[in-house]
Coordinates of C-alpha atoms and ligand atoms in Angstrom, one line a residue:
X1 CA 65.2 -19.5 16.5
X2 CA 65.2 -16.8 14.1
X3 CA 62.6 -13.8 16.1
X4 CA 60.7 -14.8 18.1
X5 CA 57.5 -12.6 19.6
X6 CA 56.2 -11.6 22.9
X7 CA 52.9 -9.0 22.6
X8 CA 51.9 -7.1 25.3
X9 CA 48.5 -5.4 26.2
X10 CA 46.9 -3.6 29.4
X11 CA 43.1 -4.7 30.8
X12 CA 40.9 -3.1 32.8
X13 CA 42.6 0.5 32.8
X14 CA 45.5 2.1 31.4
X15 CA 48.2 3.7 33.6
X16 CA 49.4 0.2 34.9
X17 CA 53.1 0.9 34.0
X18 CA 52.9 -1.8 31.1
X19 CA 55.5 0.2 29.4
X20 CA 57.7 -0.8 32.6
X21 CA 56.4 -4.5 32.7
X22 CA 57.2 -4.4 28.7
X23 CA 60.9 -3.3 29.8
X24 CA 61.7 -5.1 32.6
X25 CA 61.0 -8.4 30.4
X26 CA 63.7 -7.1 28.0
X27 CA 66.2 -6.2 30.4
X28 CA 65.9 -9.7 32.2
X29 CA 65.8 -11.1 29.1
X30 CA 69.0 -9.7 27.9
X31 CA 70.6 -10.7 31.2
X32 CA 69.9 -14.3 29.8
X33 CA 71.9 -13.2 26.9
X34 CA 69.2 -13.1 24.5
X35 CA 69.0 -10.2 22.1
X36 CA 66.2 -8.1 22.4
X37 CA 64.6 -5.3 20.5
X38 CA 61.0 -3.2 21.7
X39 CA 58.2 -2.1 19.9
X40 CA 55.6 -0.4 20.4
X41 CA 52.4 0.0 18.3
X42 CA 50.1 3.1 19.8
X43 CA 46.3 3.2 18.6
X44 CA 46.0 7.6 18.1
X45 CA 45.4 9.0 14.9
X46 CA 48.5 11.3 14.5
X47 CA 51.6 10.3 12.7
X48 CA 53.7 10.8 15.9
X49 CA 53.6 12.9 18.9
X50 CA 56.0 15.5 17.8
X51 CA 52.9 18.1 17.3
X52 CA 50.9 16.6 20.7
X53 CA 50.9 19.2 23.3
X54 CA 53.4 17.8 26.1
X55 CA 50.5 18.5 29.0
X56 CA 48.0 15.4 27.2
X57 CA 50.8 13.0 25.8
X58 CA 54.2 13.5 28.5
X59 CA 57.9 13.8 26.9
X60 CA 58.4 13.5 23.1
X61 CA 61.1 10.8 23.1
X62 CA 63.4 11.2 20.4
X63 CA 65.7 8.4 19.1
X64 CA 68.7 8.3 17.0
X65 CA 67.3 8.3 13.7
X66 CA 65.4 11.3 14.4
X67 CA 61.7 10.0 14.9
X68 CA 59.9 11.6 17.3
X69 CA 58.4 8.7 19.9
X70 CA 56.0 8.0 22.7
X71 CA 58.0 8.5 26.2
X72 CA 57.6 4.9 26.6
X73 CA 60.7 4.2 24.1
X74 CA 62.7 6.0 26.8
X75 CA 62.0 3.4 28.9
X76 CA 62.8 0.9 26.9
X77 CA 66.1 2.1 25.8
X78 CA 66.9 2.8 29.6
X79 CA 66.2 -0.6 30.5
X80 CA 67.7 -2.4 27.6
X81 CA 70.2 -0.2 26.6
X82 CA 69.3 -0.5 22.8
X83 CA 69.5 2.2 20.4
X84 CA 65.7 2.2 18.9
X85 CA 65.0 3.7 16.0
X86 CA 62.0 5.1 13.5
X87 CA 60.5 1.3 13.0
X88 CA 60.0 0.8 17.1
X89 CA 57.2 3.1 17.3
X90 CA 54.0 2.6 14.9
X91 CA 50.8 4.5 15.1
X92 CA 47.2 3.9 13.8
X93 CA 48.4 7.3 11.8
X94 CA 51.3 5.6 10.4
X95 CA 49.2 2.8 9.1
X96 CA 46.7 4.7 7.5
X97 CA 49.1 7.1 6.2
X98 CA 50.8 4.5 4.3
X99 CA 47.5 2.2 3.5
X100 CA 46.4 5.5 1.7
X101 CA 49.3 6.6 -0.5
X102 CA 49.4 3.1 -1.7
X103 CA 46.3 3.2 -2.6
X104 CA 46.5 6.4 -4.0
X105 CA 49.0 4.8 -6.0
X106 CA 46.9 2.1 -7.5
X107 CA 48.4 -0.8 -5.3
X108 CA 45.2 -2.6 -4.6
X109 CA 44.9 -3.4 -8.1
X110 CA 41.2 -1.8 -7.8
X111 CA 40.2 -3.7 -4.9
X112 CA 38.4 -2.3 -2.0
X113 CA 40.5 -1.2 0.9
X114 CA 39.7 -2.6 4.2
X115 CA 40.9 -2.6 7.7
X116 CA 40.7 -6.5 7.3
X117 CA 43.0 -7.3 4.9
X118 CA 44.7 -4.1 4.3
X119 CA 45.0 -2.4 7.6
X120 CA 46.0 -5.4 9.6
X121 CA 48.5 -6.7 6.9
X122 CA 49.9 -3.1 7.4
X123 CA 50.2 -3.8 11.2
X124 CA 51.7 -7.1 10.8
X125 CA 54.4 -6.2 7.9
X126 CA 55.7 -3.4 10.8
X127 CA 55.9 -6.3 13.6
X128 CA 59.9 -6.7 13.6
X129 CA 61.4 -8.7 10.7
X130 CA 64.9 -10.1 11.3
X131 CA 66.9 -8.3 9.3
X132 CA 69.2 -11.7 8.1
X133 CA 68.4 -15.4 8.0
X134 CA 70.8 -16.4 11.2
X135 CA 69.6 -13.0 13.4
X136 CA 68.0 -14.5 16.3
X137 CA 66.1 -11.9 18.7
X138 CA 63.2 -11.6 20.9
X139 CA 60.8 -8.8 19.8
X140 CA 59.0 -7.2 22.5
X141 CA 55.9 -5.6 21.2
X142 CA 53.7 -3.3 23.6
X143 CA 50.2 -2.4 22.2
X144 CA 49.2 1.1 24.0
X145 CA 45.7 1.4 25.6
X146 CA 43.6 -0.8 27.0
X147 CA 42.0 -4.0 25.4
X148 CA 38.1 -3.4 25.2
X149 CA 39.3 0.2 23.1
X150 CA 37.8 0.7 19.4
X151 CA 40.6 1.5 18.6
X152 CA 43.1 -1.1 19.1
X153 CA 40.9 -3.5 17.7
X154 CA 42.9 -3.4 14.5
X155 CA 46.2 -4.4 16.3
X156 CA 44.5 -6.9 18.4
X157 CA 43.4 -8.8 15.4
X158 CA 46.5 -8.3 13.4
X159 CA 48.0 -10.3 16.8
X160 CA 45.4 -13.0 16.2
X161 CA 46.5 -13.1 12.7
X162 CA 50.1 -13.0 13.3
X163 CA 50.0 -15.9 15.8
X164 CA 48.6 -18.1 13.5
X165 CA 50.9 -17.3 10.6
X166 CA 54.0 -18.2 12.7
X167 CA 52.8 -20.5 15.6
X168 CA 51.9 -19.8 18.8
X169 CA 55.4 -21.0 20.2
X170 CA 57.2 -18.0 18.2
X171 CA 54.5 -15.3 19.4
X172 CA 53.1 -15.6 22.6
X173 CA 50.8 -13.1 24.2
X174 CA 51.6 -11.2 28.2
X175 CA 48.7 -9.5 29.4
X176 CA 49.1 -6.9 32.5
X177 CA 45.9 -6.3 34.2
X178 CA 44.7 -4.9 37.6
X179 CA 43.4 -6.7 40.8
X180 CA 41.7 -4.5 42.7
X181 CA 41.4 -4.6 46.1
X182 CA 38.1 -3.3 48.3
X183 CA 38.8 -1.9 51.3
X184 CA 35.4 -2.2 52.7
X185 CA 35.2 -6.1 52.3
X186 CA 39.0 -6.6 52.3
X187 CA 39.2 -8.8 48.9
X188 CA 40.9 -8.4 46.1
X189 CA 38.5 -8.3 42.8
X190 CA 39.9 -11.1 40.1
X191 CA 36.6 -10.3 37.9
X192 CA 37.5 -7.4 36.2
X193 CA 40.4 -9.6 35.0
X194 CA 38.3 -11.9 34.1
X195 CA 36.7 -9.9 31.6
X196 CA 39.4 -8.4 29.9
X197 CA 40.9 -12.4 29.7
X198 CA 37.9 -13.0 28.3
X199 CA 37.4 -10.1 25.9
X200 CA 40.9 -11.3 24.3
X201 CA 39.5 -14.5 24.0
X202 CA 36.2 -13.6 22.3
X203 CA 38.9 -11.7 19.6
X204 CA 40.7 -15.6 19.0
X205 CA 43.6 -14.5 21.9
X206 CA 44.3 -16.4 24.5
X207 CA 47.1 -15.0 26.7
X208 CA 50.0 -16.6 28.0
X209 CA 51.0 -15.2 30.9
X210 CA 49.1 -12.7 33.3
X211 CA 50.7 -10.0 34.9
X212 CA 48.9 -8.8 37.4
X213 CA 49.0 -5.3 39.6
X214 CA 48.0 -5.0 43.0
X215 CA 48.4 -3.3 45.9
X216 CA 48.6 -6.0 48.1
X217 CA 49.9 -9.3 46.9
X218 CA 48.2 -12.0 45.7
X219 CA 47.4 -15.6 47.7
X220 CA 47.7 -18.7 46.2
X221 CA 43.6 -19.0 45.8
X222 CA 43.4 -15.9 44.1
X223 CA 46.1 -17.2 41.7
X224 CA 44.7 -20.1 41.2
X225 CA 41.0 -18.7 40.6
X226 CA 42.7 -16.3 37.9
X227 CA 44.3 -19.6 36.0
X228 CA 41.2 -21.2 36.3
X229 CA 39.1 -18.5 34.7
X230 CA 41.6 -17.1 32.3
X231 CA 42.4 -20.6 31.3
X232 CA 46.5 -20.3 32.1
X233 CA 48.7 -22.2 34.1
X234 CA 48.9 -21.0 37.9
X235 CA 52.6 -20.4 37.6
X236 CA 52.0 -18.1 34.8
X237 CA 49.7 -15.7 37.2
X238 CA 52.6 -13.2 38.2
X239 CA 52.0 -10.3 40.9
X240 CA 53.2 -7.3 39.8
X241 CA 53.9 -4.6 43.5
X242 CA 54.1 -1.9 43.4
X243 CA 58.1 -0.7 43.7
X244 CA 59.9 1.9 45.7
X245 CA 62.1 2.8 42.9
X246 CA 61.1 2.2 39.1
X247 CA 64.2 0.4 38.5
X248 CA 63.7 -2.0 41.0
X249 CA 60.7 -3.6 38.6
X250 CA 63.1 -5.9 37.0
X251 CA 64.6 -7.0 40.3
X252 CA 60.8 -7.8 41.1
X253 CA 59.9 -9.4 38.3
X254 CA 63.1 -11.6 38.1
X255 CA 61.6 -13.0 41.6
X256 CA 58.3 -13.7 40.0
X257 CA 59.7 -15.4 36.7
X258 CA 58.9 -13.5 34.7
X259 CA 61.6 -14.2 32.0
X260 CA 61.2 -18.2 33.5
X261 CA 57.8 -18.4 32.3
X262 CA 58.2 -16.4 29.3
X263 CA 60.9 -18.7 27.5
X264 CA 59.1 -21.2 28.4
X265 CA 56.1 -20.4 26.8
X266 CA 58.2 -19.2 23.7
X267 CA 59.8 -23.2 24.1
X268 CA 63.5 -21.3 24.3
X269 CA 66.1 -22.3 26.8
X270 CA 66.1 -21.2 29.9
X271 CA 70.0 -19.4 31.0
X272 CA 70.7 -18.4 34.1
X273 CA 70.8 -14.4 34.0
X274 CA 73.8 -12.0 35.2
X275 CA 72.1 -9.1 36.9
X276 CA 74.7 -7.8 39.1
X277 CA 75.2 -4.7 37.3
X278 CA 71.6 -3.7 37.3
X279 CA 71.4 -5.0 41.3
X280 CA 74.3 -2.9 42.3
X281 CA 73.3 0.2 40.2
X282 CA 69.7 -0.3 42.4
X283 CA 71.5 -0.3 45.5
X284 CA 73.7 2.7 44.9
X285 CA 70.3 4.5 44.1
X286 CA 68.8 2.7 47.4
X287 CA 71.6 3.8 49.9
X288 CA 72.7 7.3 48.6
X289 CA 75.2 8.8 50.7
X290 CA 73.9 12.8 50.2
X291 CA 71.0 14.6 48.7
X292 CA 71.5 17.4 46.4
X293 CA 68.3 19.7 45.6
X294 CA 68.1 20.6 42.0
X295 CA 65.6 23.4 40.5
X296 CA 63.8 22.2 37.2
X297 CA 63.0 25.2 36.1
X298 CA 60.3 24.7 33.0
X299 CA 56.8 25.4 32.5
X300 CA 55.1 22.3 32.4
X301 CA 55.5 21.7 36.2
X302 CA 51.9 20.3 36.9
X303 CA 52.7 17.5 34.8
X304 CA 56.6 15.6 35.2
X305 CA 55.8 13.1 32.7
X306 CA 56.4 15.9 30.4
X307 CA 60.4 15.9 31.6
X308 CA 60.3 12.4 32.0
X309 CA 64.0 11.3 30.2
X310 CA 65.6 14.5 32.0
X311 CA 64.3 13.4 35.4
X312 CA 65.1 10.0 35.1
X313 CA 68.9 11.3 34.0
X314 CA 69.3 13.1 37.1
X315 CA 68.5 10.0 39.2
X316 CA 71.2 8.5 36.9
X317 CA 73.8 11.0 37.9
X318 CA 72.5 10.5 41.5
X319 CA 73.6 6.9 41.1
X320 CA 77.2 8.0 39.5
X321 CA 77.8 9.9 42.7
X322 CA 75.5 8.3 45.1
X323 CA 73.5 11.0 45.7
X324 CA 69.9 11.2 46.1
X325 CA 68.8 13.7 43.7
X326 CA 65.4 15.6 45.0
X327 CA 63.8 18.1 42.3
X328 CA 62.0 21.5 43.0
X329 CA 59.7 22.1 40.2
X330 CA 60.0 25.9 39.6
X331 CA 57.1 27.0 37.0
X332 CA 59.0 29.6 35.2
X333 CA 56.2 31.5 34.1
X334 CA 55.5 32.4 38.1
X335 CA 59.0 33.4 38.2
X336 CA 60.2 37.2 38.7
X337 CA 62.6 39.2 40.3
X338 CA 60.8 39.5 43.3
X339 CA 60.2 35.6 44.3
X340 CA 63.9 34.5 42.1
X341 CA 66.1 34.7 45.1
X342 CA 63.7 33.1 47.5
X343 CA 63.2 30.2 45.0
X344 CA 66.7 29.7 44.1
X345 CA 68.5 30.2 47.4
X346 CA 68.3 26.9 48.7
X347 CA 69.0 25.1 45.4
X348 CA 72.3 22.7 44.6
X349 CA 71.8 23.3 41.3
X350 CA 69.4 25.0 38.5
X351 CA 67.9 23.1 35.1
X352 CA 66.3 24.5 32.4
X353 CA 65.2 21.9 30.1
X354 CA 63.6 22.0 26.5
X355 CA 60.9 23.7 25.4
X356 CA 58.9 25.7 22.3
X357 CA 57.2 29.0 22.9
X358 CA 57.3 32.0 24.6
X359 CA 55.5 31.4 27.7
X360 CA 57.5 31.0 30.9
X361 CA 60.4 32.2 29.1
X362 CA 62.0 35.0 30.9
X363 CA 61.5 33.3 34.2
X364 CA 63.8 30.3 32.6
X365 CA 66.2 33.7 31.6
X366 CA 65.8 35.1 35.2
X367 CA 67.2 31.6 36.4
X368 CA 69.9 31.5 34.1
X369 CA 71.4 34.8 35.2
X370 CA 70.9 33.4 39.0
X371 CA 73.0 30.6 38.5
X372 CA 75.5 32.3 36.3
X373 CA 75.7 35.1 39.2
X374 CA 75.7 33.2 41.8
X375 CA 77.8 30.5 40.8
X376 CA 75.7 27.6 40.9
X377 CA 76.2 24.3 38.9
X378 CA 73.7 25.1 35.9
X379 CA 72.1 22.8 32.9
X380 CA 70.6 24.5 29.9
X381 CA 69.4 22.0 27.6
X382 CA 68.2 23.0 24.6
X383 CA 66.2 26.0 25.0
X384 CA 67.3 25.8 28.4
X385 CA 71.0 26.6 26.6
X386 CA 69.2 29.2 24.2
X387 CA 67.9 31.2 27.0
X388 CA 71.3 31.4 29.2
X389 CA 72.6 32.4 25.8
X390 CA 69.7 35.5 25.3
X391 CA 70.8 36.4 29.6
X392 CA 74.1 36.6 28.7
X393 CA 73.7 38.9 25.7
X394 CA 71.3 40.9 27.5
X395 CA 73.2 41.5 31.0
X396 CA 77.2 40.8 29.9
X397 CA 77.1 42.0 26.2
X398 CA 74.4 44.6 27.5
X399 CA 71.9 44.1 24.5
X400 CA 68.7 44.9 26.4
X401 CA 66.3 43.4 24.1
X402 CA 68.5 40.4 23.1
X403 CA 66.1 37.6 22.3
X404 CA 65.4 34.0 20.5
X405 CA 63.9 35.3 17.1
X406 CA 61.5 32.3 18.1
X407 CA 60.3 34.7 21.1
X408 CA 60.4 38.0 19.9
X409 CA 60.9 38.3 15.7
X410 CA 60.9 41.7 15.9
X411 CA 64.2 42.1 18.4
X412 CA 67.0 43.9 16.9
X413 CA 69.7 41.7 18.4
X414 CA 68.7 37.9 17.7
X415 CA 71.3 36.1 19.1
X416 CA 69.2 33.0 18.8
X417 CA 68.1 32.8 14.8
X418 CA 66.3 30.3 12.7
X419 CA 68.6 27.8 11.2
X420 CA 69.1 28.5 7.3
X421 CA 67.3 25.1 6.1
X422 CA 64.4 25.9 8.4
X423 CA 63.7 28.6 6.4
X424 CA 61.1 27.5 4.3
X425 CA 59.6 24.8 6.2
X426 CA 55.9 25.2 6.6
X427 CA 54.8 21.9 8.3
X428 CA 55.0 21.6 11.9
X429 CA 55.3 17.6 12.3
X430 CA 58.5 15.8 11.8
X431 CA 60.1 19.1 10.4
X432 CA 62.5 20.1 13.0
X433 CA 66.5 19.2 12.9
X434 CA 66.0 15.8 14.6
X435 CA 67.6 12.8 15.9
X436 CA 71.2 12.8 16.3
X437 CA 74.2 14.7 14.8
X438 CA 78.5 14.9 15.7
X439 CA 79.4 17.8 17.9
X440 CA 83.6 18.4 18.0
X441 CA 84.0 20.0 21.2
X442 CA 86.8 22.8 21.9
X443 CA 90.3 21.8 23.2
X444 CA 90.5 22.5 27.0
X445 CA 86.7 22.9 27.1
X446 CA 85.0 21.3 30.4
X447 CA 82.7 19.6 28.1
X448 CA 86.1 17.7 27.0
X449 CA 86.6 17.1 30.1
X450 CA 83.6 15.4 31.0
X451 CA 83.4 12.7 28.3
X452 CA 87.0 12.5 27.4
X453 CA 86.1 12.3 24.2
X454 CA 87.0 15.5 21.1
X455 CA 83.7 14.3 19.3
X456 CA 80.4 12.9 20.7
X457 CA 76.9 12.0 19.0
X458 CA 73.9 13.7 20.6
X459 CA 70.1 13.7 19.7
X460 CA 68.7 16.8 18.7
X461 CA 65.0 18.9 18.6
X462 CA 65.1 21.9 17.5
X463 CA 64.5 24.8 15.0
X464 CA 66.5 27.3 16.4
X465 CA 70.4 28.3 16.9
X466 CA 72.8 30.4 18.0
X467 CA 73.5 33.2 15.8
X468 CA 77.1 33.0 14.6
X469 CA 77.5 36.8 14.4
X470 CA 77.7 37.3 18.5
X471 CA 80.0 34.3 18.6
X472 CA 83.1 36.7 18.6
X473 CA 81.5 38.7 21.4
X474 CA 80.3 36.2 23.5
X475 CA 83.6 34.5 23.7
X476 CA 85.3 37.8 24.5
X477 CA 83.0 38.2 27.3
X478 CA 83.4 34.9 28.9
X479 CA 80.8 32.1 27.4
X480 CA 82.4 30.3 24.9
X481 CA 82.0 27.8 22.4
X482 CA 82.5 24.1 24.0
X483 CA 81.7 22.2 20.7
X484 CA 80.3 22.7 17.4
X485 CA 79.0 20.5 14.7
X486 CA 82.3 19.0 12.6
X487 CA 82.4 22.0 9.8
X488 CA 82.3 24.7 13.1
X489 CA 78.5 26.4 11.7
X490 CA 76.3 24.9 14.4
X491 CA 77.4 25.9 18.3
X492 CA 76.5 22.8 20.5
X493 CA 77.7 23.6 23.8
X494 CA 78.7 26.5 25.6
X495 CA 80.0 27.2 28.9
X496 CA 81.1 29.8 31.1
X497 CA 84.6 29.5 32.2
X498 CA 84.9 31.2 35.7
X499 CA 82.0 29.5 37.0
X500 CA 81.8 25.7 38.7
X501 CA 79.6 24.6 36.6
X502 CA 77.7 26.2 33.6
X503 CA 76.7 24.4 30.3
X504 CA 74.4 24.7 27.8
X505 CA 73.7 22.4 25.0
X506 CA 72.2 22.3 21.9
X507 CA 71.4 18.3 21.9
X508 CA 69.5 16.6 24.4
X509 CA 71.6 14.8 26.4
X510 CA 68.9 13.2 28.6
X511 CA 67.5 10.9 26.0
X512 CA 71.0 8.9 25.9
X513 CA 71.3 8.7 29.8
X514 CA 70.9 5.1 31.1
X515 CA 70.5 3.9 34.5
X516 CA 74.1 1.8 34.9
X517 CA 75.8 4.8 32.5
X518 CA 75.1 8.3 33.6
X519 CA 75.2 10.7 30.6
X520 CA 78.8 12.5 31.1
X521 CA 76.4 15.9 31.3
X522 CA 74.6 14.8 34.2
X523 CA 77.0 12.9 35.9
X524 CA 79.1 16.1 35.8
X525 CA 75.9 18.6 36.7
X526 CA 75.3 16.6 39.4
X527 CA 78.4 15.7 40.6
X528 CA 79.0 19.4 40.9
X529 CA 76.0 20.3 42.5
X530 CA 76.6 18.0 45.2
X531 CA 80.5 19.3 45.3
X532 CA 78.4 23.1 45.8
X533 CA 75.9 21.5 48.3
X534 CA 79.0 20.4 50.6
X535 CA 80.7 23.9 50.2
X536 CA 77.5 25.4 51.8
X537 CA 77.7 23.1 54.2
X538 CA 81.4 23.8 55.4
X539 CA 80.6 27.8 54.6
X540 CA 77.4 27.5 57.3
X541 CA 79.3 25.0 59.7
X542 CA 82.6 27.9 59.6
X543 CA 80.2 31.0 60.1
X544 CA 78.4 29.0 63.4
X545 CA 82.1 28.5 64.6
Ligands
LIG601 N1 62.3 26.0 20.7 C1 63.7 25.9 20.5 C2 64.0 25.6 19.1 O1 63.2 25.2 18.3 C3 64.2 24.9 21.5 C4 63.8 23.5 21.2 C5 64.0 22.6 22.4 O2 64.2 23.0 23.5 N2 63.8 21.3 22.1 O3 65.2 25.7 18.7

């Protein structure tokens, strides 16, 4: 079968969780024992979101080879539990980018460069090639946006294209749209379906399968109105509910056929799939058997999109210990000494997560010496790590003005310096120490402990380091090195020894996490912070005795 393509585009309005759609297919796919890979092709102008402010664009996702991604990858690689990598996301940036130094280069042979040929031959040469003659795959392709956009035109045309160059059984075309419903006349609304069907159509595309939102779900007339006027078979109208729990969607799309009608349209064979893993890691997070309350402790607290692959980790190390993990979003920037212990008090455990920039930065320090006082299970990841680093220095070692030289260049103890080979780097895109690198962690270490392992692999974001000079001291003191990079330069991980619970590290841990497979950091963090929830229990049940 060699690869064989399924596209997918949004209608009528974005923010219809076709990333999840997208994923579900794959995982149910897989579960048919097909091999799957994701795409997905994003209409912006920049290169990548590595430079997009978190607040307008969510997480940056980050995969293994270092590129920096849309958050929907994480999706993907949670549901599929594929390593992606710098060909799975493509931009309208990407393809200029390259369309231009080609033809800076004299490549057109003088011709004039065009968005049809050159642009869309750009799009289709990144669609996923097999990489020998006997792989045999399923690509899943998402197209962000909506169709209707200026600017997905370009991809929406290299689809048309595509589709004829290899057949429309080897690339088939799942469209996720909206049915509204209105209240006031109690209907659901098929026409604005309609027109995004037929909007596809007027651009050569005729989709093969509709999924289709709602709110309530759909009867057979209204699926059949839908084929009729979208010019599909009934059976490929799916409804698309909403779910209690976002890992339920495969689960829910399984029921629908989704992956039924897919192979079908794609003229594979149909296998029967093996879910029970992903059923029985839905019902451990459906019947959880404690809550734990953990404090995310960050500055983008309006918006949880931007911590999207550390939230979803926690739910994963929920499901490791069947317990329900419930987040208080603490914006660090409103944090101070006065408000720190009425915040914190009622917390299981405390999270600082990544982040660039000063602001809301000694709140995430304030936290860091709450939970290292009051012995409460703590995650530092990334700068979250930097930061317990710059409270330690400032209120074990006693270095007042102890600071990131990120935060404060001027501070006369820097325990957290620029990395040697950042030096000179001038550009802000793509120029930090990405994607992932070896960490050897320290004999007798917890961090051992936790994944059994002396050296592990994890994905990386950052500029900034520990400053080797304070390692001595620090480890005198009590925080010590848990891992380092293989030649011992780079500090990965630290924790505190007398203390349930305390890591920091370098990496970012969350972006590995999958829902069946708990990252061993947050399986531990919250594992212990349900241990420290039922200690406070049995303290407060004692002191009533
Ligand atoms: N701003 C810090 C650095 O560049 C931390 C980065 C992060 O948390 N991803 O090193």
């Amino acid at each position: 079968m060699a690869v064989k393509y399924v596209f997918v585009t949004g209608g009528v309005v974005s923010g219809l969780g076709k990333g999840i759609t997208a994923a579900s297919l794959g995982r149910l796919l897989k579960a048919r024992g097909y091999q799957v890979t994701m795409q997905k092709f994003d209409p912006y102008i920049n290169i990548d979101p590595g430079t997009m402010n978190p607040i307008q664009h969510g997480e940056v996702f980050v995969t293994d080879d270092g590129t920096e991604t849309d958050l929907d990858l994480g999706h993907y690689e949670r549901f599929i539990d594929e390593s992606l990598d710098k060909n799975s996301n493509v931009t309208t940036g990407k393809v200029y980018w390259s369309v231009l130094q080609k033809e800076r280069h004299g490549d057109f042979g003088g011709g004039t460069v065009q968005v049809i040929p050159h642009i869309t031959n750009e799009i289709k040469s990144r669609f996923y090639r097999a990489k020998s003659q006997d792989e045999e795959k399923i690509a899943i392709i998402e197209v962000g946006g909506t169709v209707g956009d200026i600017e997905s035109q370009p991809f929406l045309e290299s689809i048309r294209q595509f589709q004829h160059d290899v057949g429309h059984d080897n690339a088939i075309l799942l469209h996720v749209t909206l049915i509204p419903y209105l209240r006031a006349s109690e209907e659901m609304k098929t026409k604005p379906t309609q027109a995004s069907v037929k909007e596809l159509q007027g651009m050569g595309i005729q989709p093969d399968v509709l999924v289709c939102r709602s709110e309530h779900p759909l009867t057979d007339e209204i699926k059949g109105k839908i084929a009729l006027f979208c010019n599909v078979p009934v059976s490929h109208v799916l409804q698309n509910l909403d779910v209690e729990y976002l890992y339920e969607a495969p689960l829910a799309m399984e029921r629908e056929k989704l992956a039924d009608v897919v192979l079908e349209s794609l003229r594979l064979e149909n296998r029967k799939p093996d879910l029970s893993e992903w059923t029985q890691m839905v019902n451990d997070l459906r019947n959880p058997e404690s809550v734990v309350n953990i404090a995310m402790v960050g500055k983008y607290t309006q918006l949880h999109d931007a911590y999207l692959s550390v939230v979803e980790a926690l739910k994963h190390g929920g499901i490791s210990c069947k317990a329900k993990v419930e987040i208080t979003w603490i914006d660090s920037e409103e944090l101070n000494e006065k408000n720190l212990d009425q915040a914190l008090h009622k917390v299981d455990g405390i999270l600082v997560p990544g982040g660039f920039g000063n602001r809301g930065t000694e709140g995430m320090i304030l936290a860091a010496q709450y939970a290292r006082v009051h012995k409460i299970p703590y995650l530092g990841i990334c700068l979250g790590m930097q930061m317990a680093i710059v409270e330690f220095a400032r209120h074990v070692l006693g270095y007042e003005d102890a600071n990131s030289i990120e935060l404060d260049p001027s501070t006369k103890h820097p325990v957290i310096a620029l990395m040697p080979d950042q030096e000179s780097v001038e550009d802000l895109g793509g120029t930090l120490r990405l994607g992932s690198y070896p960490c050897v962690l320290a004999d007798s270490s917890k961090a051992l402990e936790l994944f059994g392992k002396k050296e592990i692999q994890e994905r990386h974001r950052h500029r900034y380091e520990v400053n080797n000079a304070y390692r001595e001291e620090f480890a005198t003191k009590g925080m010590t090195i848990a891992g380092t990079s293989p030649d011992g330069h780079i500090v990965e991980m630290i924790e505190i020894k007398d203390h349930p619970f305390y890591e920091g590290t370098q990496g970012h841990p969350e972006f590995k996490s999958r829902p069946n497979h708990a990252h061993p950091l947050f399986r531990g963090f919250v594992k212990a912070a349900d241990d420290y929830a039922k200690l406070k229990k049995s303290r407060q049940a004692k002191n009533q005795e």
